Coordinates of C-alpha atoms and ligand atoms in Angstrom, one line a residue:
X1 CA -206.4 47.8 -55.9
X2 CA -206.6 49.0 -52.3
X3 CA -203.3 50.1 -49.9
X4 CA -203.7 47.5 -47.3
X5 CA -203.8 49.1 -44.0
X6 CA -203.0 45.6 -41.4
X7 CA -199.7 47.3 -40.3
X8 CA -201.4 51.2 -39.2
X9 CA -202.5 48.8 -36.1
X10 CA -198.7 48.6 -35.0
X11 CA -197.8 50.9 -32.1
X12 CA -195.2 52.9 -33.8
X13 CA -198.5 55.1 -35.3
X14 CA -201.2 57.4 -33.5
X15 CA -204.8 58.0 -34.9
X16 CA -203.3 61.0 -37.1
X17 CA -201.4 58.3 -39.1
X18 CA -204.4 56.3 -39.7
X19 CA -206.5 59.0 -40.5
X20 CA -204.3 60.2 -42.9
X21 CA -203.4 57.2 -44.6
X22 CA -207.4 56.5 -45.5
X23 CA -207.8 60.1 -46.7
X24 CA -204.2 59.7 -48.8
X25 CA -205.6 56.4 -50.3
X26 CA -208.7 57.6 -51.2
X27 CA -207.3 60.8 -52.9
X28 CA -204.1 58.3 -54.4
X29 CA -206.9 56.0 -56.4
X30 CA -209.2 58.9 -57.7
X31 CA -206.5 60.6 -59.0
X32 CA -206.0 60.2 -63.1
X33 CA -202.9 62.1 -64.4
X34 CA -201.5 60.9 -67.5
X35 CA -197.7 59.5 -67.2
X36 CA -196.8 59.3 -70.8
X37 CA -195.0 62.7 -70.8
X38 CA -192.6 62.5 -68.1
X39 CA -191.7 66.5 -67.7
X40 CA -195.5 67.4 -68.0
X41 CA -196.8 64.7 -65.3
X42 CA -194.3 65.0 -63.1
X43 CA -195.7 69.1 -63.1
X44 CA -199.2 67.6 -62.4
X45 CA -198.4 65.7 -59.7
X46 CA -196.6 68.3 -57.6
X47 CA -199.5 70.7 -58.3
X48 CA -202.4 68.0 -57.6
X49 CA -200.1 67.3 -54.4
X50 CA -200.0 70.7 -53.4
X51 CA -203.6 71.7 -53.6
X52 CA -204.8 68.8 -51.8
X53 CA -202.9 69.8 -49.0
X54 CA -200.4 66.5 -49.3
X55 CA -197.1 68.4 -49.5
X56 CA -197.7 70.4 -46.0
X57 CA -195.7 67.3 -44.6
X58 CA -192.5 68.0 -46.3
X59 CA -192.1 71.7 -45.3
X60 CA -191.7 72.9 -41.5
X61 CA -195.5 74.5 -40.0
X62 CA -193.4 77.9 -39.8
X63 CA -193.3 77.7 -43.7
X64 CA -196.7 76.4 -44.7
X65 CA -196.3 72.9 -43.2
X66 CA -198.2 70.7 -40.9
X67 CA -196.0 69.8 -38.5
X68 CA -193.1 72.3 -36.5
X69 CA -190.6 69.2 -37.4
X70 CA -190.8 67.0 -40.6
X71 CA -193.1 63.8 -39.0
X72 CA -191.2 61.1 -40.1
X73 CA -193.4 58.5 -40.0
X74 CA -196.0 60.7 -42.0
X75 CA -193.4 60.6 -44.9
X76 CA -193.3 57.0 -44.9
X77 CA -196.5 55.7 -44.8
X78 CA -197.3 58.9 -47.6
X79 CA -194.9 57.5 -49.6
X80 CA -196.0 54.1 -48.9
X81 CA -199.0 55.0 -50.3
X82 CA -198.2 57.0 -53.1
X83 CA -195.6 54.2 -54.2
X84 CA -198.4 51.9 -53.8
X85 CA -200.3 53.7 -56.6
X86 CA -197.6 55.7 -58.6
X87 CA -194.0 55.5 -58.7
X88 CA -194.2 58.8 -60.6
X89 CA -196.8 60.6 -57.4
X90 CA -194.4 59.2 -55.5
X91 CA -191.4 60.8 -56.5
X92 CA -193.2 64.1 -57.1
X93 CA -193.8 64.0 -53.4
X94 CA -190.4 62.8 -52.3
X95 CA -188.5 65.2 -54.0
X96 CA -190.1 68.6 -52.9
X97 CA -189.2 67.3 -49.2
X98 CA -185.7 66.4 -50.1
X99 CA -185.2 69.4 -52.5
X100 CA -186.2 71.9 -49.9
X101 CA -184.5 69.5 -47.1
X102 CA -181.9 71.6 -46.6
X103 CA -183.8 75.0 -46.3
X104 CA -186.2 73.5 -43.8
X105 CA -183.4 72.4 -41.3
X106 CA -181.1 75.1 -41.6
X107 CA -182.1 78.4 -43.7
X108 CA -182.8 81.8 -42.5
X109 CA -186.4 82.8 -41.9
X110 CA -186.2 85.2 -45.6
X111 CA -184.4 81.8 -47.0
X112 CA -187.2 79.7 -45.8
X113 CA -190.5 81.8 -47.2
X114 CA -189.8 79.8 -50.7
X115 CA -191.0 76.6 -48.9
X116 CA -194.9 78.1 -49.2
X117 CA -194.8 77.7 -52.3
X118 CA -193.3 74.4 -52.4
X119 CA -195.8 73.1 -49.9
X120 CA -198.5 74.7 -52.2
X121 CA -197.0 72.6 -55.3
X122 CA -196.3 76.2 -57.2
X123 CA -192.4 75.7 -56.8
X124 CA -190.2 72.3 -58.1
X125 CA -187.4 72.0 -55.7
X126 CA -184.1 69.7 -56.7
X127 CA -181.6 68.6 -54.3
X128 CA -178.0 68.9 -56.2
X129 CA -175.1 67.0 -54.7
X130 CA -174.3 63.8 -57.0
X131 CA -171.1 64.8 -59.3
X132 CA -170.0 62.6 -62.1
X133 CA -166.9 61.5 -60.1
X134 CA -168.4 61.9 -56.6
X135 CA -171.8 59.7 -56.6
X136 CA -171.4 57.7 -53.1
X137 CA -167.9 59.7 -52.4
X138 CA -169.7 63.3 -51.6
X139 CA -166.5 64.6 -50.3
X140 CA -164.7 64.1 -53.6
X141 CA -167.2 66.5 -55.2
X142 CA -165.2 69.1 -57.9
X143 CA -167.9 71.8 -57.8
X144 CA -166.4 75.1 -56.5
X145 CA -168.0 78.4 -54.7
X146 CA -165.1 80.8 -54.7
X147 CA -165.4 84.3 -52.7
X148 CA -165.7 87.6 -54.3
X149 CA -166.7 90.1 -52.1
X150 CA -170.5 89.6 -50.8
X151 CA -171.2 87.0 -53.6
X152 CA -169.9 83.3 -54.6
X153 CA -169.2 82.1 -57.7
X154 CA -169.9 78.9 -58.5
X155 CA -168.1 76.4 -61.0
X156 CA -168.8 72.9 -62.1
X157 CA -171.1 70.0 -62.7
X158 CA -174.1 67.9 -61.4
X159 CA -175.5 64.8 -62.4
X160 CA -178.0 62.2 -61.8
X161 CA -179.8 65.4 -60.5
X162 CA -183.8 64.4 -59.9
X163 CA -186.2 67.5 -61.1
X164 CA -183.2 68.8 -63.3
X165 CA -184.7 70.5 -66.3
X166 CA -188.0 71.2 -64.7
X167 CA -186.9 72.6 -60.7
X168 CA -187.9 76.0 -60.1
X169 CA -184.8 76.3 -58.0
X170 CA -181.6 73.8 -56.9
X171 CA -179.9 73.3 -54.0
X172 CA -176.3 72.8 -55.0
X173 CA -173.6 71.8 -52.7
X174 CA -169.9 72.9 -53.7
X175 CA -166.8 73.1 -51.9
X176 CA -165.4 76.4 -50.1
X177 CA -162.5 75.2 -49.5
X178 CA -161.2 73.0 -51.7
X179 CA -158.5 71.1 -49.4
X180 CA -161.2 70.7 -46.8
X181 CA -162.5 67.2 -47.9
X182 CA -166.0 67.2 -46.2
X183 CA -165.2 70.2 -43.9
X184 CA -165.0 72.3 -46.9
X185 CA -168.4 72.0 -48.1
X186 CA -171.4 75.0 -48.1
X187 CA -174.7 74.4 -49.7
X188 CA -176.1 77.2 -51.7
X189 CA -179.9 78.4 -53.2
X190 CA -179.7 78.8 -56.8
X191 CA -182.8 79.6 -58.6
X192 CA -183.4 78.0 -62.2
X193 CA -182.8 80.5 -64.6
X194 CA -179.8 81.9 -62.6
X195 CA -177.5 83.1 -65.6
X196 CA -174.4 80.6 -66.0
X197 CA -176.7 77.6 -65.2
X198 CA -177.3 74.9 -68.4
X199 CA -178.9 72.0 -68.3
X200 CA -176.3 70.1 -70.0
X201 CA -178.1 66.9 -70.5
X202 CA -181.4 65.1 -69.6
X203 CA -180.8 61.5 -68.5
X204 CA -183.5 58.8 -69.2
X205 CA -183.5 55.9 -66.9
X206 CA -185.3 52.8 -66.7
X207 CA -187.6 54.2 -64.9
X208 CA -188.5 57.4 -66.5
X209 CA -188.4 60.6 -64.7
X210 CA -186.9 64.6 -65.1
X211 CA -183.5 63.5 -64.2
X212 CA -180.6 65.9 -65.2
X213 CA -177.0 66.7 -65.7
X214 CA -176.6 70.4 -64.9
X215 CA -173.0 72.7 -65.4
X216 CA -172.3 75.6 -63.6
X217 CA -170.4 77.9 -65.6
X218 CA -169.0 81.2 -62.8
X219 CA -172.7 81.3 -61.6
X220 CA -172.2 84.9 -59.4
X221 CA -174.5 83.6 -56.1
X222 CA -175.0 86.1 -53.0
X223 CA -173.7 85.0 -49.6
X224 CA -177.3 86.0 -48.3
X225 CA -178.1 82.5 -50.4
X226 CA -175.7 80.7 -48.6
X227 CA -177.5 77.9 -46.8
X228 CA -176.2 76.7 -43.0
X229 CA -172.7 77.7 -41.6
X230 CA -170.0 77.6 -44.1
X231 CA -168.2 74.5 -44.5
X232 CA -171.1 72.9 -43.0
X233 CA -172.7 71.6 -46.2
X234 CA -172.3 67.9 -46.0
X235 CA -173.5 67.4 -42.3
X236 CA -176.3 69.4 -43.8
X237 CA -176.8 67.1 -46.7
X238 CA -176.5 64.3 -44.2
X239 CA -178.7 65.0 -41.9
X240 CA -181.5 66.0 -45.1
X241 CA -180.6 62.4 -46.0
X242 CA -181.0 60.8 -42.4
X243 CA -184.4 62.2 -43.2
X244 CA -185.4 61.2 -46.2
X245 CA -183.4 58.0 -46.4
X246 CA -186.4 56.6 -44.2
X247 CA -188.7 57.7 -46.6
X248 CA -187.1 55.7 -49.7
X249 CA -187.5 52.8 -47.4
X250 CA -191.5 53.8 -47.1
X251 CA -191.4 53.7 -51.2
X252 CA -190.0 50.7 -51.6
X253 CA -192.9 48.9 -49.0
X254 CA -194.9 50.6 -51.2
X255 CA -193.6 49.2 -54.4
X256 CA -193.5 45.8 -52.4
X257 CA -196.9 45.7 -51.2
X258 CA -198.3 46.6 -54.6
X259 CA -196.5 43.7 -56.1
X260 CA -197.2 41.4 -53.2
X261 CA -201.3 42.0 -53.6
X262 CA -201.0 41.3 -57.5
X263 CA -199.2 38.3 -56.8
X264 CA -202.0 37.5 -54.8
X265 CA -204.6 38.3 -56.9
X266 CA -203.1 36.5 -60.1
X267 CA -202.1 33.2 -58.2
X268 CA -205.9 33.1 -56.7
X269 CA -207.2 33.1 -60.3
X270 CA -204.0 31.6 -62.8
X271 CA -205.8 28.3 -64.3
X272 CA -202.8 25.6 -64.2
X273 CA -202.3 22.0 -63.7
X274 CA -206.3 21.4 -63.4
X275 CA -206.1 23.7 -60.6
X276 CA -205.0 27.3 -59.4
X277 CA -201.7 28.7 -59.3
X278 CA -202.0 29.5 -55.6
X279 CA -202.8 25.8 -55.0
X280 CA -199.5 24.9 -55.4
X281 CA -197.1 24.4 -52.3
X282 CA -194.4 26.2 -53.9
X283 CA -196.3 29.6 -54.6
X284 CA -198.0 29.1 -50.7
X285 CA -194.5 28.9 -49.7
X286 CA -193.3 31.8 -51.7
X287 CA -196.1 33.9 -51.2
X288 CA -195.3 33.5 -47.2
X289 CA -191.1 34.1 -48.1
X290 CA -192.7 37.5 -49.6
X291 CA -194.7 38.4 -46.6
X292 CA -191.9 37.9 -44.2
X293 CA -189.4 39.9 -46.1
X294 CA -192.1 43.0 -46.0
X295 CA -193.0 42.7 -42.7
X296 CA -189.6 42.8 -41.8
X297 CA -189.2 45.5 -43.5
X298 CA -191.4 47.4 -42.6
X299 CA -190.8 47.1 -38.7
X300 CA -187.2 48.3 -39.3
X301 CA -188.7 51.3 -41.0
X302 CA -190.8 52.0 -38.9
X303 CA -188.5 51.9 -35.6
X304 CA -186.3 54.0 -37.6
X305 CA -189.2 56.9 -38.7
X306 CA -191.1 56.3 -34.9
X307 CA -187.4 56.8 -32.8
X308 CA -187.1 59.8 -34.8
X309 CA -190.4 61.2 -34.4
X310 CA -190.9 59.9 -30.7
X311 CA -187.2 59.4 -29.2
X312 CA -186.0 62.1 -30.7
X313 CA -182.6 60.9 -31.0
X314 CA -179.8 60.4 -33.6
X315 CA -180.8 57.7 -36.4
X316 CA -178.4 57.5 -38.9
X317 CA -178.2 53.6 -38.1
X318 CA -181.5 53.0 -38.2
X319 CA -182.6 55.0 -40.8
X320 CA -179.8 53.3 -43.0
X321 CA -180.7 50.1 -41.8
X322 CA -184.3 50.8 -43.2
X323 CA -183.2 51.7 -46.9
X324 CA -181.2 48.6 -47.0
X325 CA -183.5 46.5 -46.0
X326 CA -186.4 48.3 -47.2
X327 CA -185.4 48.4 -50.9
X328 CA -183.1 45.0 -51.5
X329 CA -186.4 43.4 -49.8
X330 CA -188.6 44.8 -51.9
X331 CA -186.3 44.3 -55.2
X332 CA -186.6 40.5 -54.3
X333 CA -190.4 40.8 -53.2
X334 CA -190.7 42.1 -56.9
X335 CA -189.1 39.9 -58.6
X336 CA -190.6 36.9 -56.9
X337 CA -194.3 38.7 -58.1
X338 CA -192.7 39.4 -61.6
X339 CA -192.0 35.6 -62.0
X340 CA -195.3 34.4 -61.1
X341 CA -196.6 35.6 -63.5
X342 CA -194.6 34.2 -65.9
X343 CA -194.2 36.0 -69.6
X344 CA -196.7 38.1 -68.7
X345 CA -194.4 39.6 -66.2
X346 CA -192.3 40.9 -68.5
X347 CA -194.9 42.4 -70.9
X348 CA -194.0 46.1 -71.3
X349 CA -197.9 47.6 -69.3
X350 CA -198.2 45.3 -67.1
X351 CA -198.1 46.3 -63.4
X352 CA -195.1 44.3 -62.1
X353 CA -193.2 45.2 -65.3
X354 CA -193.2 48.8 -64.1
X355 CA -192.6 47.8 -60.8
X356 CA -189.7 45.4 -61.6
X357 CA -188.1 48.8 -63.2
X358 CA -189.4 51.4 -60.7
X359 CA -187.6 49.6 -57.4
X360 CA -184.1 49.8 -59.4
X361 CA -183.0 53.1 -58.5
X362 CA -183.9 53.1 -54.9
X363 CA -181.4 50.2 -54.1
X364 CA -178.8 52.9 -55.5
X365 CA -180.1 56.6 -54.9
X366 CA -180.0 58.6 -51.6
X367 CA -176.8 56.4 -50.9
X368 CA -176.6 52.9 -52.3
X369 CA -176.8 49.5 -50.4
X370 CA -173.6 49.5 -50.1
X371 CA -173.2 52.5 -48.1
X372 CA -175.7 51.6 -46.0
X373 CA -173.8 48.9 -44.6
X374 CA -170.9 50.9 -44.6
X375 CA -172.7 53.7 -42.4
X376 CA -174.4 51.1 -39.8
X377 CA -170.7 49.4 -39.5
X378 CA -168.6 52.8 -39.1
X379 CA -172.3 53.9 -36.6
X380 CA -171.7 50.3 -34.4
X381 CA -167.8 51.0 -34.5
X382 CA -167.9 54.5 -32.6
X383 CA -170.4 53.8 -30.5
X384 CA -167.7 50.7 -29.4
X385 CA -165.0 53.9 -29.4
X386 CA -167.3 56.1 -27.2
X387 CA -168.0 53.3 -24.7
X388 CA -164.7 52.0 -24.2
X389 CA -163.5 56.1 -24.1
Ligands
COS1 N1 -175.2 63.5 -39.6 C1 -174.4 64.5 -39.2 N2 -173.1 64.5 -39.4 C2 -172.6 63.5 -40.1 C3 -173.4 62.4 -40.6 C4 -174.7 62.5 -40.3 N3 -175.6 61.5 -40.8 N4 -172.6 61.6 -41.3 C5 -171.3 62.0 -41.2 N5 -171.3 63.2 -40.5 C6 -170.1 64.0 -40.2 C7 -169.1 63.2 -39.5 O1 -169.3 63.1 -38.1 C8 -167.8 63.9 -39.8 O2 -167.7 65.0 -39.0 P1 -166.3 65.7 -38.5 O3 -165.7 66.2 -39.7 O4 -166.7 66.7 -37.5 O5 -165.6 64.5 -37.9 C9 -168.1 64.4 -41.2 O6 -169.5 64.5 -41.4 C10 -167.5 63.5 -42.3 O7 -168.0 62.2 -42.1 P2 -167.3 60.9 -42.7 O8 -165.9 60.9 -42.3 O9 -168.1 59.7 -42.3 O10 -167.4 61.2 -44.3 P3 -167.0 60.3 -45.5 O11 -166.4 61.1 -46.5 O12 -166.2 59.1 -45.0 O13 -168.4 59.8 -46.1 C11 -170.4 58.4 -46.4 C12 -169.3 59.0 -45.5 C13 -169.9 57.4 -47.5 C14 -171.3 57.7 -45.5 C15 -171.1 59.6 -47.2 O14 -170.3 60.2 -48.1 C16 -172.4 59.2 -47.8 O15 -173.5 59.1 -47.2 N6 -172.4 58.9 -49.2 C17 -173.6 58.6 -49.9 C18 -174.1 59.9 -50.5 C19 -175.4 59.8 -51.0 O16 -176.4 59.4 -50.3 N7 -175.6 60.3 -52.3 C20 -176.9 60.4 -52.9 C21 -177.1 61.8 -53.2 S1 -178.8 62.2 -53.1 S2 -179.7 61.1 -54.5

């Protein structure tokens, strides 16, 4: 099934965007990794990745990249893409970009030369914030980094952590100082066999990939692999996520899209009634409900990823208003495909089975709808403050 490609016509992209998304789709369908062993294919994809070249878009150019700054809208249409073909490549691809997030906005040029090897698919990076008690609620986080002398010792637990168990290297987030709330927060390079750190636990989800829970048990970390100012970890962590939030909203259009063109495709040939599926009013009319929702969708996401790229200004409300809409759109785009086909849509190997569990977790990680909304009130609210200041 082909990526369809309508949309690259919209004046948020330039010829780079189109060019790359017909080399990405080409590469995305001749690619044929084997998905049953989670660990092991989610190691193929980051090294298929890397040697075509696909990862250069997640790292900074001064650190094997493509680009000086992360291009925002090449991250969404590569997930997109990805998404389109392979929840699995897609995730591959998202999380070496938001693992190594961090490092590319704010580390040291000796910090940074570990993103060549991520952006040649020869290191697994791993973004570590989420604590069992501090999920949406980053500030609440438990995990300590407590001074002695040159070095930091770190203390505590991480869940829900994607890559956990097969990351060459984490970036963990833990608070300085403790009654700080999120001023007290510093970000921190660990690599995976640092002694102290145990993967406690490996999660499974509905929608399998390395997901872990990780403990940190006085893990002795220098201050030379301190990441950003001290104190300054959660503006760092929010401004990786302003990022890649944008980019979730690409892999949900691309979960979307796939389920919208096998809808298509089954309702065209779906024997029923003495005629076709598709013949119906009621599928015409939810096939067009479908098509709205992505397209609308899709231009918030791309405003958001093109006024970051082009404007060059702050877009924490945009890029929030993109997940939100990006993923609870494509959840119901999903669902709509999944019921069309009937019993057959719930048949565990079927395409829209997969998708119906692969879309889950985006409506929750990277900040979940509901802080979306949250961020695009509190955004509207001070912007109200500043003009009335
Ligand atoms: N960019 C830069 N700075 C930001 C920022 C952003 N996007 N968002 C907040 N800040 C700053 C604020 O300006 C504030 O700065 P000052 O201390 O100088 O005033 C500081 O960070 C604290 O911000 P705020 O008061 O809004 O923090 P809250 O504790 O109220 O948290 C939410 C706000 C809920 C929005 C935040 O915790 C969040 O995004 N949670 C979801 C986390 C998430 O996505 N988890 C998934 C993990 S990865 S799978």
């Amino acid at each position: 099934m082909r990526y369809p490609t309508q949309h690259l016509a919209l004046p948020f992209f330039e010829d780079a965007h189109r060019r790359l998304v017909a080399e990405l789709s080409d590469w995305a369908a001749a690619q044929q990794i084997d998905e049953t062993h989670v660990d092991q294919a989610c190691r193929h994809w980051v090294q298929a990745l890397g040697a075509a070249g696909w990862l250069r878009y997640s790292v900074p150019a001064s650190h094997g990249g493509i680009f000086p700054v992360l291009d925002s809208r090449c991250l969404v249409l590569i997930r997109e893409v990805l998404a389109f073909h392979s929840a699995l490549a897609d995730f591959a691809f998202a999380m070496q970009g938001l693992g190594s997030g961090p490092l590319s906005l704010a580390g040291t040029d000796s910090q940074r030369q570990v993103l060549h090897r991520v952006a040649a698919g020869q290191a697994i990076a791993a973004f570590a914030l989420s604590e069992p008690m501090a999920g949406s609620d980053v500030a609440a986080m438990q995990t300590t980094a407590v001074a002695e002398g040159t070095d930091w010792i770190l203390s505590g637990e991480k869940t829900w952590i994607s890559n956990g168990g097969i990351a060459d290297f984490y970036l963990v987030f833990a608070k300085t100082d403790a009654a700080a709330g999120a001023r007290g927060i510093s970000c921190f390079f660990l690599p995976a066999q640092a002694a102290g750190l145990q993967v406690a636990e490996r999660i499974d989800t509905i929608s399998p990939h390395p997901l872990a829970r990780l403990r940190f048990d006085a893990c002795r970390v220098p201050d030379t692999q301190r990441i950003g100012p001290l104190h300054g970890g959660f503006k760092l962590a929010m401004q990786t996520l302003d990022i890649f939030r944008v980019s979730v909203a690409g892999a949900s259009l691309g979960l979307a899209r796939r389920a919208f063109a096998e809808a298509r495709q089954y309702t065209r040939q779906r024997p029923m009634f003495g005629q076709y599926l598709a013949d119906f009013q009621l599928t015409q009319s939810a096939l067009g409900d479908m098509a709205l929702r992505i397209d609308a969708a899709a231009l918030l996401s791309y405003r958001a990823a093109w006024q970051k790229d082009v404007q060059k200004t702050n877009t924490t409300q945009e890029a929030a208003m993109a997940k939100l809409s990006a993923t609870e759109s494509a959840q119901w785009v999903i669902d709509r495909a999944l019921q069309m086909h009937g019993a057959l849509g719930v048949t565990v190997g079927q395409k829209v089975e997969a998708l119906y569990r692969d879309i889950r977790a985006m409506r929750i990680y990277e900040g979940a709808s509901e802080v979306q909304s949250l961020i695009i009130g509190r955004s509207l609210l001070k912007e109200d403050r500043d003009a009335s200041a």
